Amino acid sequence: NISININLPKNCPGTQSEQAGKVSSCEGCPNQKLCASGATKAPDPAIAEIGEKLATVKHKILVLSGKGGVGKSTFSAHLAHALASDSTKEVALLDVDICGPSVPRIMGLEGEQVHQSGSGWSPVYVEDNLSVMSIGFLLSSPDDAVIWRGPKKNGMIKQFLRDVDWGDLDYLIVDTPPGTSDEHLSIVQYLSATNVDGAVIITTPQEVSLQDVRKEIRFCQKVKLPIIGVVENMSGFVCPKCKNTSQIFPPTSGGAEKMCADLDLPLLGKVPLDPRIARSCDEGRSFLNEIPDSPAAQAYQRIVQSIQEYCSNNETAQSTT
Amino acid sequence: EAVGILDVDLCGPSIPRMLSAGRPDVHQCDSGWVPVYTDAQKSLALMSIGFLMEDPDEAVVWRGPKKTALIGQFVSDVAWGELDVLLVDTPPGTSDEHLAVLENLKKHRVDGAVLVTTPQAVSTGDVRREITFCKKTGVRILGIIENMSGFVCPHCSECSNIFSKGGGEDLAKLTGSVFLGSVPLDPQLSTSMEEGKDFMQSFPESATFSAISSICATLLKSLND
């Protein structure tokens, strides 16, 4: 049993805010004096610790979207599987969706628990060269709700980065919840002493999705996070019976293609809808293995290849500077 | 019925576009902020952060406390007027936004929550946690809706279960909740939302219309009981 030592008051203004330690909700909080003294606004020592800890992680990729339900976790999981199919590579998947951790199920790891050792928390291994960490592994029941405000979520993310014994990795993939809030700011801040290769942004073809994705792109620009490219999921459906294509989520404003053209961003690929993807995810199996010849799997493999190329170009660029 | 929609998805506000409300200015009056009305009859009143932003592509990069504060204002300072129903649309999760809405609505009566899932286990897996959130915060669960429940090919009428099948009903059974119904995947519904059109007016003959109407009827009945 791992106890999580995060004791922040209910309406904590945030340890970095102007009001830290000074408002009524701070009364009685053990951190009050510290916050009021301004010490918490100094750079968090964890940032440097994480910088050191992750120095042996060659490539870090964040998977983002402005919108929920577009297939981020599905993509993150399968990116991890695809990269780990090269047995010489060490790959890890970190799930920082604290309220809705889907990664354990998609990776077939439901019910697994995390172990603590001398060198920190051990991630859960799917394969010899593929490990996963998620708050899902810290919850004892599938009904448990993580009803946490921002500061507590941030603390968890810090622990995931600082206290997990990842080992030497070729790739660390970080799956995020939708939005541009605590989780996203924290992951970027806590990784600020490391090299992050960039973000892959997931969308569906609809304007309602793209609308939110444009905000995510602005977020990346604001925090100077490079964008590897955009993936358009749920891009058309081929009826298994009559083989006609339907656009279930019509790209009324030109889809990701137009958005990428407008914003000068790479469109890494378009993945069609395939009922077998949902089934594989529910059963915790990689659809890249289950249906390798499907248009969806082939689209994924091409996208993964683009990401690998981007990362190795980064490697070359870094080693020549 | 006079209805209001409060959109508390601050990072990804979709309500303005879906209801064709564009980016009108939000004005102040003596009793607070005036909501945005979708028509002259004022039958549908809206409030969303989408109306407060000059640049629609601007990201709202806020941590929890700031989100909590704005949601407090949305609940207390909007002059909703006389409403029969106030709907609150939330982002996914069980965090700041959800707690903020409940805390601010504490002094008013919250009739309950409608939970939306898709059929897959990956979805119902998260909704189980949302159900726990409702139970822990004392919010009555009015029922579960299964969205994206199958797709009928317009060419050959074959039904494909793109996002799996049956999860919503199973979830309702598992958690002792009411299953309100399923809504199929419908490109016409998607397009209507994109264009801010009223799908219910435009496609009254569709299976999707029947599904949504039946769910609404059940909901209204349980609200009035």
PDB file of N, CA and C in Angstrom, chain A residues 60-139:
ATOM      1  N   LYS A  60      11.151  12.372 -25.333  1.00  0.00           N
ATOM      2  CA  LYS A  60       9.909  12.541 -24.588  1.00  0.00           C
ATOM      3  C   LYS A  60       8.860  13.130 -25.516  1.00  0.00           C
ATOM      4  N   ILE A  61       7.725  12.464 -25.572  1.00  0.00           N
ATOM      5  CA  ILE A  61       6.650  12.890 -26.482  1.00  0.00           C
ATOM      6  C   ILE A  61       5.369  13.060 -25.680  1.00  0.00           C
ATOM      7  N   LEU A  62       4.751  14.228 -25.789  1.00  0.00           N
ATOM      8  CA  LEU A  62       3.469  14.457 -25.126  1.00  0.00           C
ATOM      9  C   LEU A  62       2.341  14.249 -26.135  1.00  0.00           C
ATOM     10  N   VAL A  63       1.254  13.612 -25.714  1.00  0.00           N
ATOM     11  CA  VAL A  63       0.097  13.444 -26.601  1.00  0.00           C
ATOM     12  C   VAL A  63      -1.022  14.321 -26.039  1.00  0.00           C
ATOM     13  N   LEU A  64      -1.416  15.294 -26.847  1.00  0.00           N
ATOM     14  CA  LEU A  64      -2.358  16.311 -26.368  1.00  0.00           C
ATOM     15  C   LEU A  64      -3.578  16.400 -27.268  1.00  0.00           C
ATOM     16  N   SER A  65      -4.646  16.984 -26.702  1.00  0.00           N
ATOM     17  CA  SER A  65      -5.760  17.406 -27.544  1.00  0.00           C
ATOM     18  C   SER A  65      -6.499  18.489 -26.789  1.00  0.00           C
ATOM     19  N   GLY A  66      -7.215  19.340 -27.483  1.00  0.00           N
ATOM     20  CA  GLY A  66      -8.043  20.280 -26.740  1.00  0.00           C
ATOM     21  C   GLY A  66      -9.326  19.581 -26.337  1.00  0.00           C
ATOM     22  N   LYS A  67      -9.667  18.543 -27.054  1.00  0.00           N
ATOM     23  CA  LYS A  67     -11.014  17.954 -26.982  1.00  0.00           C
ATOM     24  C   LYS A  67     -10.978  16.569 -26.341  1.00  0.00           C
ATOM     25  N   GLY A  68     -12.027  16.216 -25.628  1.00  0.00           N
ATOM     26  CA  GLY A  68     -12.127  14.882 -25.054  1.00  0.00           C
ATOM     27  C   GLY A  68     -12.691  13.906 -26.068  1.00  0.00           C
ATOM     28  N   GLY A  69     -12.382  12.643 -25.869  1.00  0.00           N
ATOM     29  CA  GLY A  69     -13.002  11.599 -26.678  1.00  0.00           C
ATOM     30  C   GLY A  69     -12.510  11.487 -28.110  1.00  0.00           C
ATOM     31  N   VAL A  70     -11.362  12.097 -28.428  1.00  0.00           N
ATOM     32  CA  VAL A  70     -10.884  12.037 -29.820  1.00  0.00           C
ATOM     33  C   VAL A  70      -9.934  10.880 -30.072  1.00  0.00           C
ATOM     34  N   GLY A  71      -9.517  10.196 -28.995  1.00  0.00           N
ATOM     35  CA  GLY A  71      -8.645   9.031 -29.175  1.00  0.00           C
ATOM     36  C   GLY A  71      -7.208   9.246 -28.747  1.00  0.00           C
ATOM     37  N   LYS A  72      -6.993  10.161 -27.790  1.00  0.00           N
ATOM     38  CA  LYS A  72      -5.631  10.391 -27.298  1.00  0.00           C
ATOM     39  C   LYS A  72      -5.023   9.157 -26.663  1.00  0.00           C
ATOM     40  N   SER A  73      -5.771   8.578 -25.706  1.00  0.00           N
ATOM     41  CA  SER A  73      -5.228   7.430 -24.970  1.00  0.00           C
ATOM     42  C   SER A  73      -5.023   6.248 -25.899  1.00  0.00           C
ATOM     43  N   THR A  74      -5.961   6.061 -26.826  1.00  0.00           N
ATOM     44  CA  THR A  74      -5.812   4.997 -27.825  1.00  0.00           C
ATOM     45  C   THR A  74      -4.520   5.221 -28.607  1.00  0.00           C
ATOM     46  N   PHE A  75      -4.309   6.460 -29.024  1.00  0.00           N
ATOM     47  CA  PHE A  75      -3.113   6.775 -29.791  1.00  0.00           C
ATOM     48  C   PHE A  75      -1.847   6.577 -28.964  1.00  0.00           C
ATOM     49  N   SER A  76      -1.844   7.103 -27.740  1.00  0.00           N
ATOM     50  CA  SER A  76      -0.654   6.990 -26.875  1.00  0.00           C
ATOM     51  C   SER A  76      -0.281   5.530 -26.672  1.00  0.00           C
ATOM     52  N   ALA A  77      -1.282   4.724 -26.378  1.00  0.00           N
ATOM     53  CA  ALA A  77      -1.033   3.304 -26.108  1.00  0.00           C
ATOM     54  C   ALA A  77      -0.442   2.624 -27.333  1.00  0.00           C
ATOM     55  N   HIS A  78      -1.002   2.904 -28.477  1.00  0.00           N
ATOM     56  CA  HIS A  78      -0.530   2.220 -29.680  1.00  0.00           C
ATOM     57  C   HIS A  78       0.789   2.772 -30.198  1.00  0.00           C
ATOM     58  N   LEU A  79       1.047   4.037 -29.905  1.00  0.00           N
ATOM     59  CA  LEU A  79       2.380   4.595 -30.203  1.00  0.00           C
ATOM     60  C   LEU A  79       3.417   3.847 -29.369  1.00  0.00           C
ATOM     61  N   ALA A  80       3.075   3.620 -28.105  1.00  0.00           N
ATOM     62  CA  ALA A  80       3.983   2.888 -27.212  1.00  0.00           C
ATOM     63  C   ALA A  80       4.219   1.470 -27.739  1.00  0.00           C
ATOM     64  N   HIS A  81       3.153   0.782 -28.106  1.00  0.00           N
ATOM     65  CA  HIS A  81       3.282  -0.579 -28.646  1.00  0.00           C
ATOM     66  C   HIS A  81       4.164  -0.587 -29.890  1.00  0.00           C
ATOM     67  N   ALA A  82       3.895   0.350 -30.785  1.00  0.00           N
ATOM     68  CA  ALA A  82       4.620   0.381 -32.060  1.00  0.00           C
ATOM     69  C   ALA A  82       6.111   0.626 -31.829  1.00  0.00           C
ATOM     70  N   LEU A  83       6.430   1.583 -30.948  1.00  0.00           N
ATOM     71  CA  LEU A  83       7.844   1.879 -30.691  1.00  0.00           C
ATOM     72  C   LEU A  83       8.520   0.696 -30.002  1.00  0.00           C
ATOM     73  N   ALA A  84       7.765   0.002 -29.160  1.00  0.00           N
ATOM     74  CA  ALA A  84       8.348  -1.124 -28.420  1.00  0.00           C
ATOM     75  C   ALA A  84       8.435  -2.391 -29.268  1.00  0.00           C
ATOM     76  N   SER A  85       7.862  -2.366 -30.468  1.00  0.00           N
ATOM     77  CA  SER A  85       7.949  -3.559 -31.320  1.00  0.00           C
ATOM     78  C   SER A  85       9.402  -3.788 -31.750  1.00  0.00           C
ATOM     79  N   ASP A  86      10.212  -2.746 -31.633  1.00  0.00           N
ATOM     80  CA  ASP A  86      11.654  -2.893 -31.810  1.00  0.00           C
ATOM     81  C   ASP A  86      12.216  -3.278 -30.446  1.00  0.00           C
ATOM     82  N   SER A  87      12.581  -4.545 -30.308  1.00  0.00           N
ATOM     83  CA  SER A  87      12.950  -5.033 -28.974  1.00  0.00           C
ATOM     84  C   SER A  87      14.227  -4.399 -28.426  1.00  0.00           C
ATOM     85  N   THR A  88      14.948  -3.682 -29.280  1.00  0.00           N
ATOM     86  CA  THR A  88      16.159  -3.012 -28.778  1.00  0.00           C
ATOM     87  C   THR A  88      15.837  -1.668 -28.137  1.00  0.00           C
ATOM     88  N   LYS A  89      14.582  -1.251 -28.230  1.00  0.00           N
ATOM     89  CA  LYS A  89      14.202   0.042 -27.657  1.00  0.00           C
ATOM     90  C   LYS A  89      13.469  -0.136 -26.342  1.00  0.00           C
ATOM     91  N   GLU A  90      13.754   0.748 -25.381  1.00  0.00           N
ATOM     92  CA  GLU A  90      13.044   0.757 -24.099  1.00  0.00           C
ATOM     93  C   GLU A  90      12.005   1.872 -24.158  1.00  0.00           C
ATOM     94  N   VAL A  91      10.743   1.514 -23.889  1.00  0.00           N
ATOM     95  CA  VAL A  91       9.651   2.473 -24.040  1.00  0.00           C
ATOM     96  C   VAL A  91       8.815   2.517 -22.767  1.00  0.00           C
ATOM     97  N   ALA A  92       8.343   3.707 -22.400  1.00  0.00           N
ATOM     98  CA  ALA A  92       7.446   3.827 -21.250  1.00  0.00           C
ATOM     99  C   ALA A  92       6.299   4.759 -21.577  1.00  0.00           C
ATOM    100  N   LEU A  93       5.172   4.478 -20.999  1.00  0.00           N
ATOM    101  CA  LEU A  93       3.962   5.279 -21.188  1.00  0.00           C
ATOM    102  C   LEU A  93       3.501   5.794 -19.828  1.00  0.00           C
ATOM    103  N   LEU A  94       3.451   7.120 -19.699  1.00  0.00           N
ATOM    104  CA  LEU A  94       2.996   7.747 -18.455  1.00  0.00           C
ATOM    105  C   LEU A  94       1.630   8.370 -18.687  1.00  0.00           C
ATOM    106  N   ASP A  95       0.666   7.969 -17.886  1.00  0.00           N
ATOM    107  CA  ASP A  95      -0.715   8.444 -18.001  1.00  0.00           C
ATOM    108  C   ASP A  95      -0.943   9.512 -16.941  1.00  0.00           C
ATOM    109  N   VAL A  96      -1.071  10.782 -17.372  1.00  0.00           N
ATOM    110  CA  VAL A  96      -1.345  11.820 -16.364  1.00  0.00           C
ATOM    111  C   VAL A  96      -2.797  12.297 -16.406  1.00  0.00           C
ATOM    112  N   ASP A  97      -3.679  11.455 -16.936  1.00  0.00           N
ATOM    113  CA  ASP A  97      -5.113  11.741 -16.818  1.00  0.00           C
ATOM    114  C   ASP A  97      -5.517  11.222 -15.451  1.00  0.00           C
ATOM    115  N   ILE A  98      -5.505  12.112 -14.477  1.00  0.00           N
ATOM    116  CA  ILE A  98      -5.690  11.712 -13.084  1.00  0.00           C
ATOM    117  C   ILE A  98      -7.144  11.314 -12.805  1.00  0.00           C
ATOM    118  N   CYS A  99      -8.089  12.011 -13.417  1.00  0.00           N
ATOM    119  CA  CYS A  99      -9.511  11.719 -13.133  1.00  0.00           C
ATOM    120  C   CYS A  99     -10.069  10.583 -13.987  1.00  0.00           C
ATOM    121  N   GLY A 100      -9.515  10.409 -15.158  1.00  0.00           N
ATOM    122  CA  GLY A 100     -10.066   9.397 -16.066  1.00  0.00           C
ATOM    123  C   GLY A 100      -8.975   8.540 -16.672  1.00  0.00           C
ATOM    124  N   PRO A 101      -8.278   7.736 -15.870  1.00  0.00           N
ATOM    125  CA  PRO A 101      -7.131   6.978 -16.377  1.00  0.00           C
ATOM    126  C   PRO A 101      -7.566   5.783 -17.214  1.00  0.00           C
ATOM    127  N   SER A 102      -7.450   5.919 -18.527  1.00  0.00           N
ATOM    128  CA  SER A 102      -7.880   4.838 -19.422  1.00  0.00           C
ATOM    129  C   SER A 102      -6.747   3.911 -19.809  1.00  0.00           C
ATOM    130  N   VAL A 103      -5.530   4.394 -19.650  1.00  0.00           N
ATOM    131  CA  VAL A 103      -4.377   3.638 -20.150  1.00  0.00           C
ATOM    132  C   VAL A 103      -4.276   2.214 -19.599  1.00  0.00           C
ATOM    133  N   PRO A 104      -4.482   1.976 -18.306  1.00  0.00           N
ATOM    134  CA  PRO A 104      -4.367   0.582 -17.840  1.00  0.00           C
ATOM    135  C   PRO A 104      -5.244  -0.387 -18.614  1.00  0.00           C
ATOM    136  N   ARG A 105      -6.508  -0.013 -18.839  1.00  0.00           N
ATOM    137  CA  ARG A 105      -7.371  -0.931 -19.580  1.00  0.00           C
ATOM    138  C   ARG A 105      -6.871  -1.154 -20.999  1.00  0.00           C
ATOM    139  N   ILE A 106      -6.533  -0.072 -21.700  1.00  0.00           N
ATOM    140  CA  ILE A 106      -6.119  -0.187 -23.099  1.00  0.00           C
ATOM    141  C   ILE A 106      -4.849  -1.035 -23.220  1.00  0.00           C
ATOM    142  N   MET A 107      -3.997  -1.004 -22.210  1.00  0.00           N
ATOM    143  CA  MET A 107      -2.759  -1.781 -22.242  1.00  0.00           C
ATOM    144  C   MET A 107      -2.935  -3.174 -21.645  1.00  0.00           C
ATOM    145  N   GLY A 108      -4.169  -3.525 -21.269  1.00  0.00           N
ATOM    146  CA  GLY A 108      -4.419  -4.867 -20.724  1.00  0.00           C
ATOM    147  C   GLY A 108      -3.856  -5.040 -19.333  1.00  0.00           C
ATOM    148  N   LEU A 109      -3.788  -3.931 -18.563  1.00  0.00           N
ATOM    149  CA  LEU A 109      -3.155  -3.984 -17.240  1.00  0.00           C
ATOM    150  C   LEU A 109      -4.127  -3.654 -16.108  1.00  0.00           C
ATOM    151  N   GLU A 110      -5.414  -3.848 -16.366  1.00  0.00           N
ATOM    152  CA  GLU A 110      -6.390  -3.534 -15.301  1.00  0.00           C
ATOM    153  C   GLU A 110      -6.139  -4.410 -14.088  1.00  0.00           C
ATOM    154  N   GLY A 111      -6.234  -3.812 -12.917  1.00  0.00           N
ATOM    155  CA  GLY A 111      -6.059  -4.610 -11.709  1.00  0.00           C
ATOM    156  C   GLY A 111      -4.619  -4.731 -11.262  1.00  0.00           C
ATOM    157  N   GLU A 112      -3.678  -4.281 -12.081  1.00  0.00           N
ATOM    158  CA  GLU A 112      -2.276  -4.329 -11.665  1.00  0.00           C
ATOM    159  C   GLU A 112      -2.013  -3.267 -10.606  1.00  0.00           C
ATOM    160  N   GLN A 113      -1.053  -3.537  -9.768  1.00  0.00           N
ATOM    161  CA  GLN A 113      -0.703  -2.585  -8.720  1.00  0.00           C
ATOM    162  C   GLN A 113       0.753  -2.168  -8.874  1.00  0.00           C
ATOM    163  N   VAL A 114       1.069  -1.036  -8.297  1.00  0.00           N
ATOM    164  CA  VAL A 114       2.433  -0.510  -8.373  1.00  0.00           C
ATOM    165  C   VAL A 114       3.211  -0.976  -7.147  1.00  0.00           C
ATOM    166  N   HIS A 115       4.473  -1.296  -7.315  1.00  0.00           N
ATOM    167  CA  HIS A 115       5.307  -1.710  -6.187  1.00  0.00           C
ATOM    168  C   HIS A 115       6.357  -0.660  -5.896  1.00  0.00           C
ATOM    169  N   GLN A 116       6.696  -0.568  -4.619  1.00  0.00           N
ATOM    170  CA  GLN A 116       7.734   0.387  -4.240  1.00  0.00           C
ATOM    171  C   GLN A 116       9.014  -0.369  -3.932  1.00  0.00           C
ATOM    172  N   SER A 117      10.139   0.198  -4.376  1.00  0.00           N
ATOM    173  CA  SER A 117      11.416  -0.434  -4.043  1.00  0.00           C
ATOM    174  C   SER A 117      12.352   0.664  -3.554  1.00  0.00           C
ATOM    175  N   GLY A 118      13.606   0.289  -3.309  1.00  0.00           N
ATOM    176  CA  GLY A 118      14.598   1.264  -2.853  1.00  0.00           C
ATOM    177  C   GLY A 118      14.787   2.396  -3.836  1.00  0.00           C
ATOM    178  N   SER A 119      14.665   2.079  -5.118  1.00  0.00           N
ATOM    179  CA  SER A 119      14.922   3.123  -6.117  1.00  0.00           C
ATOM    180  C   SER A 119      13.654   3.831  -6.566  1.00  0.00           C
ATOM    181  N   GLY A 120      12.559   3.652  -5.825  1.00  0.00           N
ATOM    182  CA  GLY A 120      11.340   4.383  -6.161  1.00  0.00           C
ATOM    183  C   GLY A 120      10.207   3.451  -6.520  1.00  0.00           C
ATOM    184  N   TRP A 121       9.198   3.994  -7.184  1.00  0.00           N
ATOM    185  CA  TRP A 121       8.061   3.182  -7.607  1.00  0.00           C
ATOM    186  C   TRP A 121       8.423   2.440  -8.880  1.00  0.00           C
ATOM    187  N   SER A 122       8.051   1.179  -8.957  1.00  0.00           N
ATOM    188  CA  SER A 122       8.276   0.460 -10.212  1.00  0.00           C
ATOM    189  C   SER A 122       7.076   0.629 -11.118  1.00  0.00           C
ATOM    190  N   PRO A 123       7.302   0.977 -12.375  1.00  0.00           N
ATOM    191  CA  PRO A 123       6.178   0.988 -13.308  1.00  0.00           C
ATOM    192  C   PRO A 123       5.752  -0.451 -13.593  1.00  0.00           C
ATOM    193  N   VAL A 124       4.614  -0.593 -14.225  1.00  0.00           N
ATOM    194  CA  VAL A 124       4.106  -1.930 -14.538  1.00  0.00           C
ATOM    195  C   VAL A 124       4.556  -2.311 -15.948  1.00  0.00           C
ATOM    196  N   TYR A 125       5.140  -3.459 -16.105  1.00  0.00           N
ATOM    197  CA  TYR A 125       5.666  -3.884 -17.410  1.00  0.00           C
ATOM    198  C   TYR A 125       4.652  -4.688 -18.205  1.00  0.00           C
ATOM    199  N   VAL A 126       4.447  -4.272 -19.457  1.00  0.00           N
ATOM    200  CA  VAL A 126       3.590  -5.000 -20.389  1.00  0.00           C
ATOM    201  C   VAL A 126       4.439  -6.017 -21.145  1.00  0.00           C
ATOM    202  N   GLU A 127       5.593  -5.542 -21.560  1.00  0.00           N
ATOM    203  CA  GLU A 127       6.595  -6.384 -22.221  1.00  0.00           C
ATOM    204  C   GLU A 127       7.897  -6.089 -21.481  1.00  0.00           C
ATOM    205  N   ASP A 128       8.942  -6.820 -21.811  1.00  0.00           N
ATOM    206  CA  ASP A 128      10.246  -6.543 -21.189  1.00  0.00           C
ATOM    207  C   ASP A 128      10.692  -5.118 -21.416  1.00  0.00           C
ATOM    208  N   ASN A 129      10.339  -4.585 -22.585  1.00  0.00           N
ATOM    209  CA  ASN A 129      10.840  -3.252 -22.932  1.00  0.00           C
ATOM    210  C   ASN A 129       9.730  -2.208 -22.964  1.00  0.00           C
ATOM    211  N   LEU A 130       8.595  -2.480 -22.340  1.00  0.00           N
ATOM    212  CA  LEU A 130       7.480  -1.530 -22.363  1.00  0.00           C
ATOM    213  C   LEU A 130       6.832  -1.456 -20.983  1.00  0.00           C
ATOM    214  N   SER A 131       6.933  -0.279 -20.355  1.00  0.00           N
ATOM    215  CA  SER A 131       6.365  -0.118 -19.009  1.00  0.00           C
ATOM    216  C   SER A 131       5.349   1.021 -18.983  1.00  0.00           C
ATOM    217  N   VAL A 132       4.504   0.990 -17.966  1.00  0.00           N
ATOM    218  CA  VAL A 132       3.383   1.929 -17.886  1.00  0.00           C
ATOM    219  C   VAL A 132       3.223   2.433 -16.458  1.00  0.00           C
ATOM    220  N   MET A 133       2.885   3.711 -16.312  1.00  0.00           N
ATOM    221  CA  MET A 133       2.491   4.213 -14.991  1.00  0.00           C
ATOM    222  C   MET A 133       1.211   5.019 -15.125  1.00  0.00           C
ATOM    223  N   SER A 134       0.293   4.809 -14.201  1.00  0.00           N
ATOM    224  CA  SER A 134      -0.989   5.509 -14.216  1.00  0.00           C
ATOM    225  C   SER A 134      -1.541   5.524 -12.803  1.00  0.00           C
ATOM    226  N   ILE A 135      -2.347   6.534 -12.500  1.00  0.00           N
ATOM    227  CA  ILE A 135      -2.982   6.539 -11.183  1.00  0.00           C
ATOM    228  C   ILE A 135      -3.945   5.363 -11.064  1.00  0.00           C
ATOM    229  N   GLY A 136      -4.359   4.840 -12.223  1.00  0.00           N
ATOM    230  CA  GLY A 136      -5.222   3.661 -12.207  1.00  0.00           C
ATOM    231  C   GLY A 136      -4.654   2.528 -11.371  1.00  0.00           C
ATOM    232  N   PHE A 137      -3.314   2.418 -11.342  1.00  0.00           N
ATOM    233  CA  PHE A 137      -2.682   1.328 -10.590  1.00  0.00           C
ATOM    234  C   PHE A 137      -2.677   1.588  -9.090  1.00  0.00           C
ATOM    235  N   LEU A 138      -3.011   2.818  -8.694  1.00  0.00           N
ATOM    236  CA  LEU A 138      -3.001   3.160  -7.267  1.00  0.00           C
ATOM    237  C   LEU A 138      -4.402   3.102  -6.673  1.00  0.00           C
ATOM    238  N   LEU A 139      -5.406   2.854  -7.525  1.00  0.00           N
ATOM    239  CA  LEU A 139      -6.789   2.828  -7.050  1.00  0.00           C
ATOM    240  C   LEU A 139      -7.187   1.387  -6.807  1.00  0.00           C
TER     241      LEU A 139
END
